């Protein structure tokens, strides 16, 4: 996943935080869609799109962090 290594943390971190928390009230879409997913009510295409839109940057950040930690552990 070398393409993920080329994305600077400076870009991906604010994007992940902003989209994970947007909109700030009444509750973030990501939290709302995750609750719908676990309740089994995430069926509308717009809701599924919303889950991917708000969750993808956070997932990429977590993958980038785990890859960095894994490489750091390999060098020790």
XYZ file of C-alpha atoms in Angstrom:
76
model
C 0.000 0.000 0.000
C 2.659 2.440 -1.054
C -0.009 4.854 -2.350
C -1.225 5.304 1.228
C 2.331 6.065 2.383
C 2.467 8.934 -0.114
C -0.524 10.713 1.483
C 0.813 13.072 4.170
C -0.692 12.921 7.653
C -1.145 16.696 7.334
C -3.881 16.115 4.735
C -5.517 12.910 5.857
C -5.840 13.641 9.596
C -7.955 16.842 9.413
C -10.076 15.342 6.620
C -10.741 12.196 8.654
C -11.642 14.147 11.779
C -13.815 16.648 9.944
C -15.800 14.056 8.000
C -16.121 11.713 10.986
C -17.653 14.493 13.081
C -19.705 16.320 10.418
C -22.363 17.586 10.907
C -21.605 18.596 14.451
C -25.236 18.734 15.535
C -27.563 17.044 16.250
C -25.225 14.022 15.849
C -22.436 13.085 13.427
C -23.561 11.174 10.329
C -20.920 8.500 10.858
C -22.231 7.704 14.338
C -25.830 7.753 13.085
C -25.043 5.422 10.163
C -23.048 3.012 12.358
C -26.010 2.793 14.741
C -28.266 2.096 11.745
C -25.847 -0.572 10.470
C -25.807 -2.436 13.785
C -29.594 -2.100 14.130
C -30.090 -3.530 10.633
C -31.854 -0.432 9.308
C -29.128 0.772 6.944
C -30.935 -0.047 3.697
C -31.376 3.167 1.731
C -28.639 3.808 -0.867
C -28.160 7.385 0.342
C -27.479 6.129 3.869
C -24.969 3.543 2.621
C -23.242 6.251 0.561
C -23.173 8.488 3.650
C -21.504 5.739 5.682
C -18.770 5.346 3.070
C -18.353 9.094 2.588
C -17.918 9.835 6.273
C -16.052 6.640 7.182
C -13.510 6.206 4.377
C -11.044 8.945 5.429
C -11.065 7.638 9.007
C -10.478 4.091 7.776
C -7.587 5.273 5.577
C -6.041 7.114 8.522
C -6.287 4.003 10.700
C -4.716 1.880 7.944
C -1.916 4.416 7.529
C -1.278 4.484 11.283
C -1.272 0.697 11.575
C 1.092 0.383 8.604
C 3.462 2.902 10.158
C 3.409 1.117 13.504
C 3.948 -2.258 11.840
C 6.955 -0.983 9.874
C 8.326 0.648 13.013
C 8.053 -2.650 14.892
C 9.822 -4.518 12.064
C 12.847 -2.219 12.240
C 13.432 -2.872 15.958
